[in-house]
Tab-separated table of C-alpha atoms and ligand atoms in Angstrom:
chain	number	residue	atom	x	y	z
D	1	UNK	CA	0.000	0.000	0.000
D	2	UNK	CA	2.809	2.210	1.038
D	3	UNK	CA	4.452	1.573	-2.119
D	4	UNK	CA	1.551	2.339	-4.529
D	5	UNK	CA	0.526	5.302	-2.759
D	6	UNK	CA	4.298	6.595	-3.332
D	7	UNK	CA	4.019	5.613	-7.224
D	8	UNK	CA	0.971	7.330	-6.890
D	9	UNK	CA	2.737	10.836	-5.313
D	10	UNK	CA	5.973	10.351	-7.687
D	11	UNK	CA	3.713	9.998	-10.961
D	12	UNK	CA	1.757	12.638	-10.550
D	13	UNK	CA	4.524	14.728	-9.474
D	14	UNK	CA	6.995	13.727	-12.313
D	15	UNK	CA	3.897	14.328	-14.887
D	16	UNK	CA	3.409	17.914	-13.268
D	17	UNK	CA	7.344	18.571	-13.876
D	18	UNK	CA	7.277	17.109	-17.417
D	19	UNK	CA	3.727	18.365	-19.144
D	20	UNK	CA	3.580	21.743	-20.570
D	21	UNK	CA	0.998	24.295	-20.347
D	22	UNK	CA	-1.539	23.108	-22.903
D	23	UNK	CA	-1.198	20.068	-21.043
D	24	UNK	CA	-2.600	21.265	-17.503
D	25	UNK	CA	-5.854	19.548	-17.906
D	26	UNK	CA	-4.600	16.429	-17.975
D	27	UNK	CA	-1.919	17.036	-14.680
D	28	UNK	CA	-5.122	18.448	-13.173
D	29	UNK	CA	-7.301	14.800	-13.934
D	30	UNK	CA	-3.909	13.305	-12.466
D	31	UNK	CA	-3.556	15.288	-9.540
D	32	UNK	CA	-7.401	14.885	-8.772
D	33	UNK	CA	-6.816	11.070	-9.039
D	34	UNK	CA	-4.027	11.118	-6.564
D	35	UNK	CA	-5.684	13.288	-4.518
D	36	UNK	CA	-8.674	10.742	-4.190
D	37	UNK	CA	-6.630	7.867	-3.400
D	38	UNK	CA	-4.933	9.476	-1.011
D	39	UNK	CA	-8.080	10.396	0.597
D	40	UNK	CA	-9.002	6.680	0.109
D	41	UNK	CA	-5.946	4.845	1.626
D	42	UNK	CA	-6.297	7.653	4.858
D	43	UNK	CA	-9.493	6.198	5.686
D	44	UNK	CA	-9.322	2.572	4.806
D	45	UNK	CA	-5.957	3.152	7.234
D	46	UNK	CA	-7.706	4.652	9.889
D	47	UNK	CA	-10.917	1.827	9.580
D	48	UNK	CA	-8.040	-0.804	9.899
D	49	UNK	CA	-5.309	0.454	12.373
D	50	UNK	CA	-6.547	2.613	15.300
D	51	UNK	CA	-4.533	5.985	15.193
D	52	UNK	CA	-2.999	5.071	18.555
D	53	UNK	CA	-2.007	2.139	18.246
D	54	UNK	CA	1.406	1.577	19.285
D	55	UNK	CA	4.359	1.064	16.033
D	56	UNK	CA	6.375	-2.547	17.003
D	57	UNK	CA	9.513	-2.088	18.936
D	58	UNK	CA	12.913	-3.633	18.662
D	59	UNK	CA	15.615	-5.743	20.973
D	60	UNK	CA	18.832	-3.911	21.339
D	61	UNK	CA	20.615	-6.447	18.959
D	62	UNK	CA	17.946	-5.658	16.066
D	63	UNK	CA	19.602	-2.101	16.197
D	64	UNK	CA	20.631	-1.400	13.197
D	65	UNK	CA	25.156	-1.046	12.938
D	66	UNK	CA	24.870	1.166	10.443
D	67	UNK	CA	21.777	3.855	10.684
D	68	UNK	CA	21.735	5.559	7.181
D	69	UNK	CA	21.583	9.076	7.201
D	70	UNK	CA	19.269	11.119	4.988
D	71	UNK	CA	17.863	14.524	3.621
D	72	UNK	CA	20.144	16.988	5.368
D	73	UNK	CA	22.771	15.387	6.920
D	74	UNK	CA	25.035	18.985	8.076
D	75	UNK	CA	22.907	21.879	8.057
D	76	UNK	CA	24.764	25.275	6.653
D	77	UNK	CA	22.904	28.286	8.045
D	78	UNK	CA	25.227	30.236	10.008
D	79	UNK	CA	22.217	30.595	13.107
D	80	UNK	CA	22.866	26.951	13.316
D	81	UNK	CA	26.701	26.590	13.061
D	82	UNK	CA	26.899	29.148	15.492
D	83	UNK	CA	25.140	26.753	18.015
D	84	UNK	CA	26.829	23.578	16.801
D	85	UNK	CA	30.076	25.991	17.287
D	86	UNK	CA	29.009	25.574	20.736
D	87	UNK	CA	28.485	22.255	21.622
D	88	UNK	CA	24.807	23.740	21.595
D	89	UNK	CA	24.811	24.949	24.438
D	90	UNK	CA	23.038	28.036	23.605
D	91	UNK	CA	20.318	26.199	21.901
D	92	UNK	CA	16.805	26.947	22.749
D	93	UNK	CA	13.802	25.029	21.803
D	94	UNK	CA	10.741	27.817	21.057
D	95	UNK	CA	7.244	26.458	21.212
D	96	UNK	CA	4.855	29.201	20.332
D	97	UNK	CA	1.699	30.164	18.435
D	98	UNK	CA	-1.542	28.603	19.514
D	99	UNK	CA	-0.504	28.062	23.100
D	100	UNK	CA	-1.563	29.677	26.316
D	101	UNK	CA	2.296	30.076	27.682
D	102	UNK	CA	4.965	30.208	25.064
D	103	UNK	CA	7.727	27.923	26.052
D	104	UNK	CA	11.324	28.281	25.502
D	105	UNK	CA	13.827	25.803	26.621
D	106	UNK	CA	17.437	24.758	26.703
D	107	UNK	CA	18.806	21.003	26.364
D	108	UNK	CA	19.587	20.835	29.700
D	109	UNK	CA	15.815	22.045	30.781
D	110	UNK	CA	14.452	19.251	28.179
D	111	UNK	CA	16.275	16.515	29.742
D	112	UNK	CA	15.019	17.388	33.564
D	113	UNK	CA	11.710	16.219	31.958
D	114	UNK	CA	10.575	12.521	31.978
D	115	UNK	CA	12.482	11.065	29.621
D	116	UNK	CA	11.072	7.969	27.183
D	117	UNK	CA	13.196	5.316	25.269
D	118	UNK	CA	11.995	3.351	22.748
D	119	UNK	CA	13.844	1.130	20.086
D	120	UNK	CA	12.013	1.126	16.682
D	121	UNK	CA	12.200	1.071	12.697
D	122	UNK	CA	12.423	3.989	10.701
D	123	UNK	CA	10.620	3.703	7.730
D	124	UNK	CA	12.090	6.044	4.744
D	125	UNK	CA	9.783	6.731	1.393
D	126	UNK	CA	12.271	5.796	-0.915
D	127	UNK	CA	12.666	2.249	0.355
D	128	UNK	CA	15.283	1.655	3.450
D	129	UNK	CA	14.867	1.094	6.842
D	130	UNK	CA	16.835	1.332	9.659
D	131	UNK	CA	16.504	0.015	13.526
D	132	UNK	CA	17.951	2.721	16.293
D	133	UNK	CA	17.245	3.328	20.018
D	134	UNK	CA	16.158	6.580	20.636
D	135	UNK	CA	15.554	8.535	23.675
D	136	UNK	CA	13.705	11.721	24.612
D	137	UNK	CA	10.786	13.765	26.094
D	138	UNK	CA	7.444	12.961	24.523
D	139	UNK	CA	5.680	15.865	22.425
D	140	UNK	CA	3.139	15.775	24.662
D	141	UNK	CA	4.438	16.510	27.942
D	142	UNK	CA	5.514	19.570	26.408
D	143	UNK	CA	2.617	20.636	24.740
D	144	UNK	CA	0.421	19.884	28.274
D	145	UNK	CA	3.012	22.591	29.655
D	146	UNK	CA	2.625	25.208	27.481
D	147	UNK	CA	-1.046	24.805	27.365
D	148	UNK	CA	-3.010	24.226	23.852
D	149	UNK	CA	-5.906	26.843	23.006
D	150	UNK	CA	-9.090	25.225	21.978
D	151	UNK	CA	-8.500	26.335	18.319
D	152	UNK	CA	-4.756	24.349	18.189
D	153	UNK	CA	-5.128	21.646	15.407
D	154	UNK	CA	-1.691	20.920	14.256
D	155	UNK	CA	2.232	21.064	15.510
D	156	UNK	CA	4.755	22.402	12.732
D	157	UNK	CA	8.236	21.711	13.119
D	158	UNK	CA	10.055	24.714	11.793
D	159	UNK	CA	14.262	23.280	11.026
D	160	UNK	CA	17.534	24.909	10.978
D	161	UNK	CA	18.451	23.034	7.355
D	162	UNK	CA	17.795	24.357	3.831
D	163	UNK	CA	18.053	21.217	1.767
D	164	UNK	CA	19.895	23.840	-0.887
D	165	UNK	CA	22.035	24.749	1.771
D	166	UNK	CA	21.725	28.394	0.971
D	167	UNK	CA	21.612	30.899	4.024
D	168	UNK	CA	18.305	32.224	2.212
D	169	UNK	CA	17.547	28.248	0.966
D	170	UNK	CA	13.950	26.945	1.996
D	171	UNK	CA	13.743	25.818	5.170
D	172	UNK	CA	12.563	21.961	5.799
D	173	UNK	CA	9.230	21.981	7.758
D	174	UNK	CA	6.661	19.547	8.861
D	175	UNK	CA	3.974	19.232	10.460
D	176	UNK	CA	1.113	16.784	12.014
D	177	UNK	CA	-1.734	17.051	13.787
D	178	UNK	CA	-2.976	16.833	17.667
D	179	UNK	CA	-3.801	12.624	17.350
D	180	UNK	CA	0.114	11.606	16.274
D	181	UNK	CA	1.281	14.890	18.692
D	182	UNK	CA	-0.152	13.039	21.473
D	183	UNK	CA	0.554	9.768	20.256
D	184	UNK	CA	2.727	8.049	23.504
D	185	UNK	CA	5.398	6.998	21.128
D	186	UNK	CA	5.805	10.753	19.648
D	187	UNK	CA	9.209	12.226	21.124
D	188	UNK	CA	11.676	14.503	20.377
D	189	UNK	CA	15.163	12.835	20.911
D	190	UNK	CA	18.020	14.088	21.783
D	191	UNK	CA	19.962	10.697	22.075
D	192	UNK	CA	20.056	7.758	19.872
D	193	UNK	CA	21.503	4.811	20.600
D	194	UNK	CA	22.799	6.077	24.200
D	195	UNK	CA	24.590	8.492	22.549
D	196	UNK	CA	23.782	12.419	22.020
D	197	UNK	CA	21.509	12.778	18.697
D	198	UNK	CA	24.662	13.125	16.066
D	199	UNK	CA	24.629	15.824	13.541
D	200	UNK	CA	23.594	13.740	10.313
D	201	UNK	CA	20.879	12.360	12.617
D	202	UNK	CA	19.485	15.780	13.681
D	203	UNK	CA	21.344	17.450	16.491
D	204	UNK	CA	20.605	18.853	19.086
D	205	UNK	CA	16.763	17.430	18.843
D	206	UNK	CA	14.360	15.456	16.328
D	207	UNK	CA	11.087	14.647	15.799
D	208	UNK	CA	10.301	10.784	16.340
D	209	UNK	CA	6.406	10.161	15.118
D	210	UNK	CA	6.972	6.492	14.837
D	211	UNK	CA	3.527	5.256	13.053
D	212	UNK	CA	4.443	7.845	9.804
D	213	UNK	CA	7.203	7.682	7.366
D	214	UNK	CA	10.263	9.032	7.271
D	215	UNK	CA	10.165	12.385	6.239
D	216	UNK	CA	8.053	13.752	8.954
D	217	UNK	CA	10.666	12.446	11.018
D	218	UNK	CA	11.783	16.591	11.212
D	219	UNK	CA	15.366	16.638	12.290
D	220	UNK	CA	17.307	19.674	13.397
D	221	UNK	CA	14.245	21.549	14.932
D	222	UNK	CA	14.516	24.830	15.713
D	223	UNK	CA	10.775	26.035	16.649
D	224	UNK	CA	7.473	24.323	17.385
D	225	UNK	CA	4.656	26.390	16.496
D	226	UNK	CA	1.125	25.518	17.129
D	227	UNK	CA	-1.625	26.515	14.867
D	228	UNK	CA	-4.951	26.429	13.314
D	229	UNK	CA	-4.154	25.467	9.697
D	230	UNK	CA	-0.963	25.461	8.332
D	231	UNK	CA	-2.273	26.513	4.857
D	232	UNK	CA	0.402	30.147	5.318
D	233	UNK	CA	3.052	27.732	5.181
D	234	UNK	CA	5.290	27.663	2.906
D	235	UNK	CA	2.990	26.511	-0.333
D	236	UNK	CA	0.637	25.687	2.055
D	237	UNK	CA	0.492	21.559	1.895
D	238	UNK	CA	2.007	21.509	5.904
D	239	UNK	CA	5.355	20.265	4.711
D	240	UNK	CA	8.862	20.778	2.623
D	241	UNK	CA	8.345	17.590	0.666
D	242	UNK	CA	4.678	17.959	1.055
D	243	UNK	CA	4.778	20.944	-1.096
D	244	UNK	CA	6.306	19.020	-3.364
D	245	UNK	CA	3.947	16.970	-3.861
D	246	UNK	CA	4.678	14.303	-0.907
D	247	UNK	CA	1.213	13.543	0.680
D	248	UNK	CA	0.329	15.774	4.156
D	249	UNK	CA	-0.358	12.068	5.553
D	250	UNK	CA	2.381	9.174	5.518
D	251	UNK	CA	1.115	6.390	8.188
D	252	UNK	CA	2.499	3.359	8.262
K	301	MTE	N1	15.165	18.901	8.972
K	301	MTE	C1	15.101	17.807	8.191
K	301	MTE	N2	14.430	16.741	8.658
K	301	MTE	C2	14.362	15.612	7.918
K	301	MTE	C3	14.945	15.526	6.624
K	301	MTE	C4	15.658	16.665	6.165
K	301	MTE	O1	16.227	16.691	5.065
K	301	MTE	N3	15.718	17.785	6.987
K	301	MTE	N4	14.828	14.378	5.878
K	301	MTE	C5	13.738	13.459	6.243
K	301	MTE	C6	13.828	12.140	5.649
K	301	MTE	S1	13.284	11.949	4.057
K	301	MTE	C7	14.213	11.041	6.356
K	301	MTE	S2	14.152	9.486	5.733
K	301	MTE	C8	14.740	11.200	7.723
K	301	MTE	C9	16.142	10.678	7.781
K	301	MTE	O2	16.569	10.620	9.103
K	301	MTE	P1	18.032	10.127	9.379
K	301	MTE	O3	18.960	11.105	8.725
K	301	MTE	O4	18.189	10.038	10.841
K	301	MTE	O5	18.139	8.769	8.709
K	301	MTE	O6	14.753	12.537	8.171
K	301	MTE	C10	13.659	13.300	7.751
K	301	MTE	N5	13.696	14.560	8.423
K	302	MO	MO1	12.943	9.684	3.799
């Protein structure tokens, strides 16, 4: 399923690179078509797996020797060399928008919260998985603290990384909404394997939403925001690869 629904996102968005303008009408009929069967495969999903159900976990020896690393793997933008520089230790975690008390908080502050390990398989779109331990404080804790308002519908990731790595590049972004947020295996780590988060991996802190694929996995966070829709975002489809014609949900 996971497969088809890819072909599905690929073809339409190679066809929308490749047909010219007289062609639109037929990208549109495409683009329609994917958009239905995504809408299809959501709720057949959601009829068959509960949303929070729990994604399998792993023994330590199923951890995978070598994790591949992928999308950004060493972030350019000066704001975060500057903290890398550091050792991070200047790095603050903002959580903002549709919250009643805006949060902002160093590494040190994250780990004094309950912390949550969990060993499980990352699931990447273009084929590979990999097994690692990782360990963090879940999404929710955090969002309890700084209080959601009643009109709070989805968490966006906003990341240091442009994937052109040009100071002015695009910024990577994701986003999900309040059910995977909540979800008791959603973290954000700042060790893997026992070891702090390393910088192909996502350093100083990344998104784990184990029940979606890989790229929602946002590494490198640099702001949490909390809103309403997240169609001012970017090109308004709630992600980078979203936008680019990724689909806004990837469960697995
Ligand atoms: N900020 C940011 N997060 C990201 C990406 C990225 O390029 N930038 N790539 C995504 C993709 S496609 C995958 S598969 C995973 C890769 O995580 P890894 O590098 O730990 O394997 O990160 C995801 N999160
Ligand atoms: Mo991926």
């Amino acid at each position: 399923m996971n497969r088809r629904r890819w072909l599905i996102g690929a073809l339409a968005t190679a066809g929308a690179a490749a047909l010219s303008a007289c062609d639109r009408a037929v990208y549109a009929v495409t683009d329609q078509a994917r958009r239905m069967a995504e809408g299809l495969t959501r709720r057949a999903q959601r009829l068959v797996v509960p949303r929070d159900a729990l994604a399998p976990t792993y023994s330590k020896a199923e951890i995978s020797p070598d994790f591949r690393p992928n999308g950004s793997v060493d972030p350019a933008a000066s704001d975060y060399l500057a903290l890398k520089a550091n050792g991070f230790s200047d790095y603050r975690l903002v959580i903002d928008g549709l919250v009643e008390r805006p949060l902002s908080l160093g590494l040190a502050e994250l780990k004094r919260r309950p912390a949550q390990t969990q060993i499980t398989k990352h699931d990447c779109v273009e084929g590979w998985t990999s097994i690692a331990e990782w360990m963090g404080v879940r999404l929710e804790t955090l969002l309890d603290e700084a209080g959601l308002k009643p009109e709070a519908r989805y968490v966006v990731f906003h990341c240091f990384d442009a994937l052109d790595q040009r100071e002015d590049g695009e910024r990577y972004y994701e986003s999900i909404d309040l059910i995977d947020a909540r979800h008791p295996q959603t973290i954000l780590a700042y060790l893997m394997n026992g070891e702090t988060l390393p910088v192909p991996h996502g350093a100083p802190l990344r998104l784990r939403v184990e029940r979606q694929l890989g790229y929602k996995h946002a590494k490198y966070i640099r702001r949490i925001e909390v809103v309403e829709s997240f169609a001012h975002l970017g090109r308004g489809k709630g992600g980078y690869w979203e936008d680019r014609g990724y689909e806004w949900y990837a469960g697995i």
